[in-house]
Amino acid sequence: ADYARKNFNEIIQRAKIEAEGVTIVKDNQSFILIDQEELEALIETAELLQIPDILTDVSQARKEYQQQETLTMEDIFG
């Protein structure tokens, strides 16, 4: 925590670059500083994973795409 306080600009730059963020420890407690976009992506992923059968649906969609069994926007909307 002392290092982070003294080198705050460096810590912010590292948090922008490093997807896993920067760990700051104070009084035996760990805190992670991450970029806001990374946090939003993590939240979105967590929300998507709560949808029942989402992984099965994604797998099926990938298989259909690889087999060219998909429709284009033009096919759907003309």
PDB file of C-alpha atoms in Angstrom:
ATOM      1  CA  ALA A   1       0.000   0.000   0.000  1.00  0.00           C
ATOM      2  CA  ASP A   2       2.869   2.376   0.769  1.00  0.00           C
ATOM      3  CA  TYR A   3       4.434   1.689  -2.626  1.00  0.00           C
ATOM      4  CA  ALA A   4       1.077   2.245  -4.347  1.00  0.00           C
ATOM      5  CA  ARG A   5       0.582   5.517  -2.514  1.00  0.00           C
ATOM      6  CA  LYS A   6       4.036   6.778  -3.471  1.00  0.00           C
ATOM      7  CA  ASN A   7       3.811   5.510  -7.082  1.00  0.00           C
ATOM      8  CA  PHE A   8       0.122   5.997  -7.816  1.00  0.00           C
ATOM      9  CA  ASN A   9       0.580   7.064 -11.456  1.00  0.00           C
ATOM     10  CA  GLU A  10       2.652   3.959 -12.176  1.00  0.00           C
ATOM     11  CA  ILE A  11       0.079   1.738 -10.483  1.00  0.00           C
ATOM     12  CA  ILE A  12      -2.728   3.275 -12.574  1.00  0.00           C
ATOM     13  CA  GLN A  13      -0.760   2.726 -15.790  1.00  0.00           C
ATOM     14  CA  ARG A  14      -0.118  -0.904 -14.864  1.00  0.00           C
ATOM     15  CA  ALA A  15      -3.808  -1.410 -14.051  1.00  0.00           C
ATOM     16  CA  LYS A  16      -4.693  -0.152 -17.549  1.00  0.00           C
ATOM     17  CA  ILE A  17      -2.328  -2.633 -19.213  1.00  0.00           C
ATOM     18  CA  GLU A  18      -2.552  -5.731 -17.024  1.00  0.00           C
ATOM     19  CA  ALA A  19      -5.890  -7.530 -17.481  1.00  0.00           C
ATOM     20  CA  GLU A  20      -5.593  -9.185 -14.064  1.00  0.00           C
ATOM     21  CA  GLY A  21      -5.141  -5.771 -12.448  1.00  0.00           C
ATOM     22  CA  VAL A  22      -2.718  -4.719  -9.751  1.00  0.00           C
ATOM     23  CA  THR A  23      -2.890  -6.215  -6.271  1.00  0.00           C
ATOM     24  CA  ILE A  24      -2.458  -3.811  -3.377  1.00  0.00           C
ATOM     25  CA  VAL A  25      -2.051  -5.285   0.105  1.00  0.00           C
ATOM     26  CA  LYS A  26      -2.757  -3.373   3.301  1.00  0.00           C
ATOM     27  CA  ASP A  27      -3.105  -4.881   6.763  1.00  0.00           C
ATOM     28  CA  ASN A  28      -3.174  -8.437   5.337  1.00  0.00           C
ATOM     29  CA  GLN A  29      -6.092  -7.551   3.052  1.00  0.00           C
ATOM     30  CA  SER A  30      -5.735  -7.667  -0.740  1.00  0.00           C
ATOM     31  CA  PHE A  31      -7.376  -5.194  -3.079  1.00  0.00           C
ATOM     32  CA  ILE A  32      -7.318  -5.286  -6.864  1.00  0.00           C
ATOM     33  CA  LEU A  33      -7.133  -2.136  -8.971  1.00  0.00           C
ATOM     34  CA  ILE A  34      -8.388  -2.807 -12.496  1.00  0.00           C
ATOM     35  CA  ASP A  35      -9.364  -0.738 -15.500  1.00  0.00           C
ATOM     36  CA  GLN A  36     -13.081   0.138 -15.615  1.00  0.00           C
ATOM     37  CA  GLU A  37     -13.531  -1.499 -19.029  1.00  0.00           C
ATOM     38  CA  GLU A  38     -12.053  -4.722 -17.647  1.00  0.00           C
ATOM     39  CA  LEU A  39     -14.465  -4.600 -14.695  1.00  0.00           C
ATOM     40  CA  GLU A  40     -17.434  -4.043 -17.003  1.00  0.00           C
ATOM     41  CA  ALA A  41     -16.351  -6.988 -19.165  1.00  0.00           C
ATOM     42  CA  LEU A  42     -16.074  -9.228 -16.085  1.00  0.00           C
ATOM     43  CA  ILE A  43     -19.536  -8.183 -14.885  1.00  0.00           C
ATOM     44  CA  GLU A  44     -21.029  -8.806 -18.332  1.00  0.00           C
ATOM     45  CA  THR A  45     -19.424 -12.245 -18.491  1.00  0.00           C
ATOM     46  CA  ALA A  46     -20.726 -13.128 -15.030  1.00  0.00           C
ATOM     47  CA  GLU A  47     -24.233 -12.031 -16.029  1.00  0.00           C
ATOM     48  CA  LEU A  48     -24.128 -14.079 -19.239  1.00  0.00           C
ATOM     49  CA  LEU A  49     -22.948 -17.176 -17.404  1.00  0.00           C
ATOM     50  CA  GLN A  50     -26.055 -17.007 -15.204  1.00  0.00           C
ATOM     51  CA  ILE A  51     -28.269 -17.680 -18.239  1.00  0.00           C
ATOM     52  CA  PRO A  52     -29.301 -21.340 -18.189  1.00  0.00           C
ATOM     53  CA  ASP A  53     -27.775 -23.406 -21.019  1.00  0.00           C
ATOM     54  CA  ILE A  54     -25.771 -20.449 -22.406  1.00  0.00           C
ATOM     55  CA  LEU A  55     -22.638 -22.542 -22.915  1.00  0.00           C
ATOM     56  CA  THR A  56     -24.609 -25.199 -24.768  1.00  0.00           C
ATOM     57  CA  ASP A  57     -26.217 -22.525 -26.949  1.00  0.00           C
ATOM     58  CA  VAL A  58     -22.846 -20.941 -27.765  1.00  0.00           C
ATOM     59  CA  SER A  59     -21.376 -24.333 -28.618  1.00  0.00           C
ATOM     60  CA  GLN A  60     -24.312 -25.117 -30.894  1.00  0.00           C
ATOM     61  CA  ALA A  61     -24.053 -21.713 -32.595  1.00  0.00           C
ATOM     62  CA  ARG A  62     -20.333 -22.232 -33.249  1.00  0.00           C
ATOM     63  CA  LYS A  63     -21.032 -25.641 -34.772  1.00  0.00           C
ATOM     64  CA  GLU A  64     -23.734 -24.177 -37.034  1.00  0.00           C
ATOM     65  CA  TYR A  65     -21.392 -21.365 -38.075  1.00  0.00           C
ATOM     66  CA  GLN A  66     -18.591 -23.786 -38.946  1.00  0.00           C
ATOM     67  CA  GLN A  67     -21.008 -25.842 -41.009  1.00  0.00           C
ATOM     68  CA  GLN A  68     -22.255 -22.655 -42.708  1.00  0.00           C
ATOM     69  CA  GLU A  69     -25.750 -23.255 -41.386  1.00  0.00           C
ATOM     70  CA  THR A  70     -26.292 -19.619 -40.508  1.00  0.00           C
ATOM     71  CA  LEU A  71     -28.376 -16.841 -42.027  1.00  0.00           C
ATOM     72  CA  THR A  72     -27.081 -13.454 -43.063  1.00  0.00           C
ATOM     73  CA  MET A  73     -28.755 -10.190 -42.068  1.00  0.00           C
ATOM     74  CA  GLU A  74     -29.949  -9.947 -45.666  1.00  0.00           C
ATOM     75  CA  ASP A  75     -31.513 -13.429 -45.417  1.00  0.00           C
ATOM     76  CA  ILE A  76     -33.433 -12.363 -42.351  1.00  0.00           C
ATOM     77  CA  PHE A  77     -34.350  -8.771 -43.150  1.00  0.00           C
ATOM     78  CA  GLY A  78     -34.285  -8.796 -46.956  1.00  0.00           C
TER      79      GLY A  78
END
